[in-house]
mmCIF file of C-alpha atoms and ligand atoms in Angstrom:
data_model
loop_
_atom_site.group_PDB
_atom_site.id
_atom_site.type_symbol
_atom_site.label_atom_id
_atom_site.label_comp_id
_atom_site.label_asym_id
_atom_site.label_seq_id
_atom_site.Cartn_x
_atom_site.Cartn_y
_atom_site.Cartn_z
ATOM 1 C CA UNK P 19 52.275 30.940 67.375
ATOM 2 C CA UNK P 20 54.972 32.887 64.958
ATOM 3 C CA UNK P 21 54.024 35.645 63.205
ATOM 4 C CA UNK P 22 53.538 36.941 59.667
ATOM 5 C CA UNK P 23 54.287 40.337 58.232
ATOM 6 C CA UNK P 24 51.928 42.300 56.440
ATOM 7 C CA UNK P 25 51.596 46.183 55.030
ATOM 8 C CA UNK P 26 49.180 46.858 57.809
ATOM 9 C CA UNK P 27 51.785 45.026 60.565
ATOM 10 C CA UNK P 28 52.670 41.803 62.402
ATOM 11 C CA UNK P 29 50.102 39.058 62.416
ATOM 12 C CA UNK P 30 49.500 35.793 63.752
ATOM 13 C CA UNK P 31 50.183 33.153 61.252
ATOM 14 C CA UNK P 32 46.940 31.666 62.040
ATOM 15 C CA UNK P 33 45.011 34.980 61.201
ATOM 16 C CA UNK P 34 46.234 34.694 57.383
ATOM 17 C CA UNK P 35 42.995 32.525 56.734
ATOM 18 C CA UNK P 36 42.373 31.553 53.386
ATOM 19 C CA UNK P 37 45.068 32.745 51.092
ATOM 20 C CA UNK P 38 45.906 33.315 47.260
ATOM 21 C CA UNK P 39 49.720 33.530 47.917
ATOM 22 C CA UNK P 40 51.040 34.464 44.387
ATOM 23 C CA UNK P 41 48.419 38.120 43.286
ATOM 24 C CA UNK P 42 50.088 41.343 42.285
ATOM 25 C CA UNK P 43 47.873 44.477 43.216
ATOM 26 C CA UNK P 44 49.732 46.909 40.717
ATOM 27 C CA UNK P 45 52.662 45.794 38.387
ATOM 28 C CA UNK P 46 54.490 48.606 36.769
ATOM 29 C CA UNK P 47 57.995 50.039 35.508
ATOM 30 C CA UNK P 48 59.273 52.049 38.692
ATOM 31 C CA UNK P 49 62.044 53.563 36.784
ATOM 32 C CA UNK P 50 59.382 54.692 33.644
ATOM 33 C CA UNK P 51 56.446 55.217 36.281
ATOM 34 C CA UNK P 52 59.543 57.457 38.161
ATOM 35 C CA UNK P 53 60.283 59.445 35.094
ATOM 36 C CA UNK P 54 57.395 59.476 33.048
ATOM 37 C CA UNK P 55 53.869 59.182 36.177
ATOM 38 C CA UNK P 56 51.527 59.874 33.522
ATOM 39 C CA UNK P 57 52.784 56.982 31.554
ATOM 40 C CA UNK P 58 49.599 54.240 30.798
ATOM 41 C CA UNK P 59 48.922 51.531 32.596
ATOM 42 C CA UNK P 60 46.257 48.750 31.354
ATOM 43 C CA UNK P 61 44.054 46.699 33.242
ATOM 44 C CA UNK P 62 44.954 43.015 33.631
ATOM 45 C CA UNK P 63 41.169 41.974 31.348
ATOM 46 C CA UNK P 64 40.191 45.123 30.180
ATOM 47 C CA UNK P 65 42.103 46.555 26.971
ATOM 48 C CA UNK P 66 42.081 50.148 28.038
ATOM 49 C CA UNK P 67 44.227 52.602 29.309
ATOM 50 C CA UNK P 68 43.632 53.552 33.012
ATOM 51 C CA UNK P 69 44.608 57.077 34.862
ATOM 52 C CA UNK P 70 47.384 57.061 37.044
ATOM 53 C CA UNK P 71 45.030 57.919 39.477
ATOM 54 C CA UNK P 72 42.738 55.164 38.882
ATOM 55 C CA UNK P 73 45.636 52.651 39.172
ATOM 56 C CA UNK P 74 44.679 52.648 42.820
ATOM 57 C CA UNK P 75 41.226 52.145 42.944
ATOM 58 C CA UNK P 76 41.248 49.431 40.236
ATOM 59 C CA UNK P 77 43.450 47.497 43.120
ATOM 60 C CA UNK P 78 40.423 48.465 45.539
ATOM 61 C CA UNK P 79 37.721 46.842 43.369
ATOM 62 C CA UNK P 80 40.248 43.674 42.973
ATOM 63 C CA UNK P 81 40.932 43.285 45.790
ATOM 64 C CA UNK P 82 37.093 43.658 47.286
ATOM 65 C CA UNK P 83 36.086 41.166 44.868
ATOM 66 C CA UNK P 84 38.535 38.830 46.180
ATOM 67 C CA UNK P 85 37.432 39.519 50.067
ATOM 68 C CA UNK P 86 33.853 39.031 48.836
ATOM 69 C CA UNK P 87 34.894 35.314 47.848
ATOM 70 C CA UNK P 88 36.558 34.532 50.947
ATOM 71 C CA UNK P 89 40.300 35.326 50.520
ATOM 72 C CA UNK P 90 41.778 36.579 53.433
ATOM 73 C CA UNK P 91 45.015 36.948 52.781
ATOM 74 C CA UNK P 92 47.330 37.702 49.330
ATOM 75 C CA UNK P 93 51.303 36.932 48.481
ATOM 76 C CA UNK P 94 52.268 40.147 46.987
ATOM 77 C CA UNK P 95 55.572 39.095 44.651
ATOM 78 C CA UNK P 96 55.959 42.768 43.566
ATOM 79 C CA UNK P 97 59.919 43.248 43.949
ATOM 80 C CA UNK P 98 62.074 45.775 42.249
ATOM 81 C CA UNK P 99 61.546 46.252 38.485
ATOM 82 C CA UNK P 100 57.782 45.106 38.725
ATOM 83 C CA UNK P 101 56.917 48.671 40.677
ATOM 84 C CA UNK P 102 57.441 47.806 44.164
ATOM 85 C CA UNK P 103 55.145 50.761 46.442
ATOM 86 C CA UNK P 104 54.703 49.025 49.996
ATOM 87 C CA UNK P 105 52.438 52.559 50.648
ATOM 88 C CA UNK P 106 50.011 52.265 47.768
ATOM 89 C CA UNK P 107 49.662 47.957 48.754
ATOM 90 C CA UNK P 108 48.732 49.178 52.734
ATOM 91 C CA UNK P 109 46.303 51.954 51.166
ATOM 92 C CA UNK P 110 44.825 49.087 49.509
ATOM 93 C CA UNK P 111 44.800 46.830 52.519
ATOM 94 C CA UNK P 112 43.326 49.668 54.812
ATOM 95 C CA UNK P 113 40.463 49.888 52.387
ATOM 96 C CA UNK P 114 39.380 46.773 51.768
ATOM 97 C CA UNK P 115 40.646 44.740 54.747
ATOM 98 C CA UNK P 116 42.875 42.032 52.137
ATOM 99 C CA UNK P 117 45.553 41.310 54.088
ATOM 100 C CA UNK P 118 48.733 42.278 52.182
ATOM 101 C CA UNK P 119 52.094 40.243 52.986
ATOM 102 C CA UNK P 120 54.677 42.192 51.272
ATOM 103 C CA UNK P 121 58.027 41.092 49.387
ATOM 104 C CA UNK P 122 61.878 42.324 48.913
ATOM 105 C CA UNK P 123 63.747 41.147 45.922
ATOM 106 C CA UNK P 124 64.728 41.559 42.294
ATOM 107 C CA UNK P 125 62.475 40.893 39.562
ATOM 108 C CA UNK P 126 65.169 40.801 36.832
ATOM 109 C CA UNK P 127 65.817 37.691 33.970
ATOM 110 C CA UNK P 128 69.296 39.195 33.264
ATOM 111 C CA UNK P 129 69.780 43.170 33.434
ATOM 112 C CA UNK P 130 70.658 44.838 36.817
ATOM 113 C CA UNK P 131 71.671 48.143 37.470
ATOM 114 C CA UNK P 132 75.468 49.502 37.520
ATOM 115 C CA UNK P 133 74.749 49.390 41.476
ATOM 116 C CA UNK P 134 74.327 45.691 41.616
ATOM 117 C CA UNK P 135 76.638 45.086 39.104
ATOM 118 C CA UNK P 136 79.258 46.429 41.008
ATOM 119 C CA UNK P 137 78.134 44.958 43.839
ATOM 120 C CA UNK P 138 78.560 41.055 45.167
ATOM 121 C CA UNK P 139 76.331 38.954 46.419
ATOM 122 C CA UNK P 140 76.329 39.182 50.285
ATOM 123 C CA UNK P 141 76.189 43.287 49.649
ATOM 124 C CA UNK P 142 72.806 42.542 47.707
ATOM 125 C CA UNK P 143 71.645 40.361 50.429
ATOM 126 C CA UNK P 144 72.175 43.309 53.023
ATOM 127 C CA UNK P 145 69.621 45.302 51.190
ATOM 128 C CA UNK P 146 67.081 42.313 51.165
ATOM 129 C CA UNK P 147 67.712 41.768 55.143
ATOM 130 C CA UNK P 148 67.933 45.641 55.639
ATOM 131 C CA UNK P 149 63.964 45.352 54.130
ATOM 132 C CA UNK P 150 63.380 42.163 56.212
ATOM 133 C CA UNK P 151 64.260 43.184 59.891
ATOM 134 C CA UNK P 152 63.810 47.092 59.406
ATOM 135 C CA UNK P 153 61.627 47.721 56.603
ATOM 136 C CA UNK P 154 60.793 48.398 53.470
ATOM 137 C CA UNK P 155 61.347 52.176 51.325
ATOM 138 C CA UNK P 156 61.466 53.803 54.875
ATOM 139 C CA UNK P 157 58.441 52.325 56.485
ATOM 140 C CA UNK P 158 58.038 49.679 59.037
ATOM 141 C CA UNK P 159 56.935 47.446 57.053
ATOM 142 C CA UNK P 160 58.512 44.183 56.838
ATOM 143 C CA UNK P 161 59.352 41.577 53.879
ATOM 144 C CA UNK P 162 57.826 38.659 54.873
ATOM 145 C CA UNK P 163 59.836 37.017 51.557
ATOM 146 C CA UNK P 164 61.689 37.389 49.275
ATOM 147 C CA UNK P 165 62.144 37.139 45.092
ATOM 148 C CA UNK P 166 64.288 36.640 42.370
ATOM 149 C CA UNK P 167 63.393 35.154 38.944
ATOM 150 C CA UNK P 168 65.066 33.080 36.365
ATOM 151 C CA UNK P 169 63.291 32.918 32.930
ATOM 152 C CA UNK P 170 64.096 32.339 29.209
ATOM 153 C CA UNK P 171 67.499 32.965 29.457
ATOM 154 C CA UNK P 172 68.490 30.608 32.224
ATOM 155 C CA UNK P 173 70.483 31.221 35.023
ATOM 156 C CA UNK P 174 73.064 32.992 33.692
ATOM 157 C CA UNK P 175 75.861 34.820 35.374
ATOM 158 C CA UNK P 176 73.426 37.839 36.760
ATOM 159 C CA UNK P 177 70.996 35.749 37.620
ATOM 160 C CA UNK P 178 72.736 33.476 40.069
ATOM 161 C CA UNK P 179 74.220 36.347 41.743
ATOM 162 C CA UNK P 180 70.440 37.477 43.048
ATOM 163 C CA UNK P 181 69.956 33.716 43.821
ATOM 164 C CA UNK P 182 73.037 33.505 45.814
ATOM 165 C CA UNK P 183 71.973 36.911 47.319
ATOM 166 C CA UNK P 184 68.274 35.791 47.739
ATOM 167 C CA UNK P 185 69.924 32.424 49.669
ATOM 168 C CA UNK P 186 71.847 34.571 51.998
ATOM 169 C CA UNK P 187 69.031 36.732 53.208
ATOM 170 C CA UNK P 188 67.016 33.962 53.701
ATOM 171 C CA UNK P 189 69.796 31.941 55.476
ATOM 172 C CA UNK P 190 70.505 34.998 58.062
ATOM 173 C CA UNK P 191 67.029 35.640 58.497
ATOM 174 C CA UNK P 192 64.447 32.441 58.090
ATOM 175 C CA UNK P 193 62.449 34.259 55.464
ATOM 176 C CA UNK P 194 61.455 32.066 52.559
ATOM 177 C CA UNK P 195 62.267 32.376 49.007
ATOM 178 C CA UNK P 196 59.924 32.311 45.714
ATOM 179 C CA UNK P 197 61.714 31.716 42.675
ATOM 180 C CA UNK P 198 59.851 33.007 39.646
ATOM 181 C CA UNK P 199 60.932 29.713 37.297
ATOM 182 C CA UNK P 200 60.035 28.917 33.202
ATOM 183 C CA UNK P 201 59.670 25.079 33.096
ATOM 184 C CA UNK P 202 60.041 25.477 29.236
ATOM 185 C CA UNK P 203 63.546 26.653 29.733
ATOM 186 C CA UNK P 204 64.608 23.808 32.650
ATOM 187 C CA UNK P 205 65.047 26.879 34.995
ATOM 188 C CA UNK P 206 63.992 25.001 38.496
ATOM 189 C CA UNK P 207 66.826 22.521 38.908
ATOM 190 C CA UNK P 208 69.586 24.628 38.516
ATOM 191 C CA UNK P 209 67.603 27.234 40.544
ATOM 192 C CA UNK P 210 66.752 24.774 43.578
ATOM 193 C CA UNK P 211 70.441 23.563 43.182
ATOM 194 C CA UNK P 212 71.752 26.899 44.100
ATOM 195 C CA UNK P 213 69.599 27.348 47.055
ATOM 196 C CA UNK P 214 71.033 24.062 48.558
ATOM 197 C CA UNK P 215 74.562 24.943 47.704
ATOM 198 C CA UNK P 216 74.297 28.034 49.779
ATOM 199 C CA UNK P 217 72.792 26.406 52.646
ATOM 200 C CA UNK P 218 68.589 27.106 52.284
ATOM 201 C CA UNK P 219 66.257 24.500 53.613
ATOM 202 C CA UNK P 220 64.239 22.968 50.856
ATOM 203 C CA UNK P 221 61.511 23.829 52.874
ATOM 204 C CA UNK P 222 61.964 27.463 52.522
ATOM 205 C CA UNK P 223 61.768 27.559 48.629
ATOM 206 C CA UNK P 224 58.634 27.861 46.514
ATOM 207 C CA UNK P 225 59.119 27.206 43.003
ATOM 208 C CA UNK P 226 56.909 29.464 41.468
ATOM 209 C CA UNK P 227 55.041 28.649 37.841
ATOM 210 C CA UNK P 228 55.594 25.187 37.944
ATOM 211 C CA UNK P 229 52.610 24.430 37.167
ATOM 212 C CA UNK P 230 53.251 26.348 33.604
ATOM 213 C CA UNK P 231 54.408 22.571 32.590
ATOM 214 C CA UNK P 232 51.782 19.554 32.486
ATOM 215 C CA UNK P 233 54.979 17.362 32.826
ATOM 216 C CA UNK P 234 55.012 15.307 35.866
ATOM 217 C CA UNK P 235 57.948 13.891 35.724
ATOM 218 C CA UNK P 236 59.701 17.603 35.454
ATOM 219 C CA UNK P 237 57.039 18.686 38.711
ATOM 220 C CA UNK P 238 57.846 14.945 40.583
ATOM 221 C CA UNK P 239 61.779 16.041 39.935
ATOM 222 C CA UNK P 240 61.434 19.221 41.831
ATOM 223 C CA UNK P 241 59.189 17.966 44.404
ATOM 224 C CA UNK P 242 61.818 14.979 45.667
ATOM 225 C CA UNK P 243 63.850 18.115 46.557
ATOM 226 C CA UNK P 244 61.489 19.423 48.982
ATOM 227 C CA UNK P 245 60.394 22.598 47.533
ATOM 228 C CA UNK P 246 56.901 24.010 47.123
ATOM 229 C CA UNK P 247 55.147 24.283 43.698
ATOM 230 C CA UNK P 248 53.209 27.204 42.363
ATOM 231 C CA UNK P 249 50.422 25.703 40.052
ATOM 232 C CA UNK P 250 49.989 30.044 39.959
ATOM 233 C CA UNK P 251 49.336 31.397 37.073
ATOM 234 C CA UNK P 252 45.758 29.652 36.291
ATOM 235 C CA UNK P 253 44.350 32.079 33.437
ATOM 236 C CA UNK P 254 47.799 32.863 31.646
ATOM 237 C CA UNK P 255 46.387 30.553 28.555
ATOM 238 C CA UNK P 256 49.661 31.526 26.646
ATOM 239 C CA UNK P 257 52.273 29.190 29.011
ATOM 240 C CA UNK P 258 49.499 26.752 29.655
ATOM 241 C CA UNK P 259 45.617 25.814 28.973
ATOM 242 C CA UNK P 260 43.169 26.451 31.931
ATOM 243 C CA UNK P 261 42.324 22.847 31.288
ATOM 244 C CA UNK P 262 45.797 21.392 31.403
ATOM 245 C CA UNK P 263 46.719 23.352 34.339
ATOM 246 C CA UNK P 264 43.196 21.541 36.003
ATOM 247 C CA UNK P 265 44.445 18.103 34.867
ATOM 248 C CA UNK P 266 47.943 18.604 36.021
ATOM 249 C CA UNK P 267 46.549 20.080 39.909
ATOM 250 C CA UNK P 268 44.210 17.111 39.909
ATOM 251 C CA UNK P 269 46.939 14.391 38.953
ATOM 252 C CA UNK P 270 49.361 15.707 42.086
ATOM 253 C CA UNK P 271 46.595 16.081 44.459
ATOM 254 C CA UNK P 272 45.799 12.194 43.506
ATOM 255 C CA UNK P 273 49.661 11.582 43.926
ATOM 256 C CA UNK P 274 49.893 13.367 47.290
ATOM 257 C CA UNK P 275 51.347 16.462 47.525
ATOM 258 C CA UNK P 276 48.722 18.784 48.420
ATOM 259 C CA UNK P 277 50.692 19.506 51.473
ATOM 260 C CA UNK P 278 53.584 21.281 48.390
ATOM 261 C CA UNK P 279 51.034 23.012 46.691
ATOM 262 C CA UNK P 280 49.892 26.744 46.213
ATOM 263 C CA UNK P 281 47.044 27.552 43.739
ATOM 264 C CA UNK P 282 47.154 31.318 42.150
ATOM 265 C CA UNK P 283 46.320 33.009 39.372
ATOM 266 C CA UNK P 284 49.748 35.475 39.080
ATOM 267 C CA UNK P 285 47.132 38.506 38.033
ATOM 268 C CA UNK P 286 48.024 41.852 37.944
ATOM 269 C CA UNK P 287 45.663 44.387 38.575
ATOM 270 C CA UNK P 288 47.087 46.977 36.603
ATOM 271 C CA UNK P 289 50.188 46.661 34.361
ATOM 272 C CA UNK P 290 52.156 48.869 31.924
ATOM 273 C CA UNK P 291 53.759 46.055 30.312
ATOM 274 C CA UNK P 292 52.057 46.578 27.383
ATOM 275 C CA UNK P 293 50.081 49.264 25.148
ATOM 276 C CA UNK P 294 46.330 48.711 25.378
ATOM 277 C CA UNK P 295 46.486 47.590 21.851
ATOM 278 C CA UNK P 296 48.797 44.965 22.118
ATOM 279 C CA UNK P 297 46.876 43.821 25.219
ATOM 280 C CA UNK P 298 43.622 43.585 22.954
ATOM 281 C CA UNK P 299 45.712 41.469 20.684
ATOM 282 C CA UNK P 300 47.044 39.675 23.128
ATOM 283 C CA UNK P 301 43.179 38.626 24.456
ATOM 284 C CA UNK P 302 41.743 38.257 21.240
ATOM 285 C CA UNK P 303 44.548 35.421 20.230
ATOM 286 C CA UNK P 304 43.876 34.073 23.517
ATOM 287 C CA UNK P 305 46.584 35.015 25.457
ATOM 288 C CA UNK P 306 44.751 35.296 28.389
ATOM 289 C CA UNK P 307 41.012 33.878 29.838
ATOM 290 C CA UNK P 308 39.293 35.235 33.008
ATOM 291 C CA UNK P 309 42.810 36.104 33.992
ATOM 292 C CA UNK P 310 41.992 38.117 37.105
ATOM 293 C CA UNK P 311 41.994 37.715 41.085
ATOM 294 C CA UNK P 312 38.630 36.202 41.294
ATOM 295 C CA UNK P 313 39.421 33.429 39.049
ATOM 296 C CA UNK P 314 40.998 30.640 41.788
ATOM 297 C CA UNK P 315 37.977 31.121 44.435
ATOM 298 C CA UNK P 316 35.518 31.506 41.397
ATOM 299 C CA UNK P 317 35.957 28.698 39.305
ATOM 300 C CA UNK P 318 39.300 26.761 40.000
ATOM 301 C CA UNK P 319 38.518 25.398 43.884
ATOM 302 C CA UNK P 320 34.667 24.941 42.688
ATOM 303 C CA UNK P 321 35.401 22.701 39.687
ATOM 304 C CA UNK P 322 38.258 21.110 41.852
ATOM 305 C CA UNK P 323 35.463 20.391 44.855
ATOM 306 C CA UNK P 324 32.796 19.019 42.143
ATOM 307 C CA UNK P 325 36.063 16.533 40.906
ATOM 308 C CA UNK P 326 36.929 15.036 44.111
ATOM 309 C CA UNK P 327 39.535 17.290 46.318
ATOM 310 C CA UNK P 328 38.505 17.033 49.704
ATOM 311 C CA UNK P 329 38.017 19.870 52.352
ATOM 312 C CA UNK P 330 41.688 18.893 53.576
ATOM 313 C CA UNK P 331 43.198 19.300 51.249
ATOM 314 C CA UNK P 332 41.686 22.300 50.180
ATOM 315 C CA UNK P 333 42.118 23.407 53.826
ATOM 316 C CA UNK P 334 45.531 22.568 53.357
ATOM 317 C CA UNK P 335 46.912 24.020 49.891
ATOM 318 C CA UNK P 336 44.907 27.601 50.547
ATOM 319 C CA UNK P 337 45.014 27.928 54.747
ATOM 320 C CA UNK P 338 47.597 25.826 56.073
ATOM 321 C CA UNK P 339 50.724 25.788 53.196
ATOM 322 C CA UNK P 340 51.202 29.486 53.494
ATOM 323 C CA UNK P 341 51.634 29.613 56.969
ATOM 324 C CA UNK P 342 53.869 26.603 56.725
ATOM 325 C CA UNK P 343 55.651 27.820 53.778
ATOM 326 C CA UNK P 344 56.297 31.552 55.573
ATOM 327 C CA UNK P 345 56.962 30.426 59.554
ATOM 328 C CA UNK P 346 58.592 27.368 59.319
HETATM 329 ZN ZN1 ZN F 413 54.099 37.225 39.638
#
């Protein structure tokens, strides 16, 4: 049986259990966090500023409720720019028993740093299989994936060259990919193109907030390339209803492709994104419902059970997908 990484070490794939592969324990600024610690952070449903030091122990209590409905295992996308700390994701995992797998990456729609400006592709690709096969910010912990994003602005010129980079490192390694995508912006074509140009197996790619879009022709499109879907950011009301998002999962599991889909909710724990005020406008214009970890084994797989999806194929988009998606 192959094995998975995670902050607390190697695994067996078949130990990952029940899995929510797209949940971010703590999503933060690491150059503001760097330069300014005491800077606020907000809780994901809660419009109020938390303490630096109860960043951590918010994770705890998320990541307890999640064990206490049955997930085993998260996906923790949390590259560079969204506050990447593979020691505060293990003190979470130690605590509660979650079973982190961790990520390397860039988080970026456009900017990058002078460094990877200056730098190609294939040098940015050494860093992501430096983090891969040795480990990540001086541990030995290993990315079990890796992450780049394309958003609103496309895949422009910066863009690509962390796709290109992201290919590599998953070409000289076997690590899979998960492409942060915007369907409102046509990103996933061009992105999944890419991928194939530089050599990635379809099968390695996860094309993550597809399920942003209710259109199934755009979904079908991506599918026929082999790639995985994320129908992952249930709660995130602003990209897409709760309700269309059901509709949408409910019409591909009909068509088929269970064995393609991951189900997530994209929460946060914590986040400085925003003030808390913004975040309470945010809420009260109904940005954002039950937006939290809990919210896939609480309500989505429930209401999906009472509809119709059977135990396999709930056995196979929650259990059996990520260990495809990550050892094969
Ligand atoms: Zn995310």
């Amino acid at each position: 049986m192959a094995q998975v990484s995670t902050v607390t070490g190697m695994i067996e794939a078949d130990q990952l259990g029940t899995t929510l592969i797209h949940e971010h324990l703590c999503n933060r600024d690491e150059a503001v966090h760097n330069q300014w610690p005491r800077a606020g952070a907000v809780k994901e449903d809660l419009p109020y500023e938390v303490a630096p030091e109860e960043v951590f122990e918010i994770a705890v209590r998320e990541a307890e409720a999640a064990v206490a409905l049955g997930i085993k295992t998260i996906g923790e996308p949390t590259a560079m720019f969204l506050g990447r700390d593979v020691e505060f994701m293990r003190g979470v995992s130690e605590e509660t028993g979650l079973q982190v797998i961790p990520c390397t990456g860039i988080y970026t729609y456009d900017f990058l740093p002078q460094f990877f400006v200056n730098r190609d592709s294939d040098q940015i690709a050494d860093l992501f299989v430096q983090d891969i096969e040795e480990g990540i910010q001086g541990t030995e912990i290993k990315a079990a994936f890796i992450k780049c994003a394309a958003d609103e602005l496309g895949v422009n010129e910066n863009i690509e060259k962390v796709h290109r980079a992201a290919a590599r490192a998953s070409v000289r390694t076997g690590v899979p990919i998960m492409a942060h995508s915007r369907p409102a912006s046509n990103t996933g074509p061009r992105q999944i193109e890419i991928f194939l140009e530089e050599g990635v197996d379809p099968s390695k790619v996860q094309i993550a907030h597809t399920g942003d879009t209710d259109d199934l022709d755009y979904i079908e499109g991506l599918l026929e390339k082999g790639v995985w879907i994320g129908l992952d950011r249930y709660g995130l009301e602003i990209f897409l209803p709760y309700e269309k998002r059901q509709q949408t999962a409910k019409a591909l599991l009909e068509r088929g492709y269970a064995d393609r889909i991951f189900l997530s909710a994209d929460s946060v724990a914590t986040t400085d994104w925003f003030p808390a005020n913004v975040i309470e406008q945010l809420l009260a214009a109904g940005a954002a419902k039950d937006w939290t970890i809990r919210l896939v084994p609480e309500k989505v797989l429930p209401e999906l059970r009472e509809w119709g999806m059977t135990e396999e194929q709930e056995r196979t988009m929650m259990i059996e997908n990520p260990v495809r998606w990550l050892t094969t």
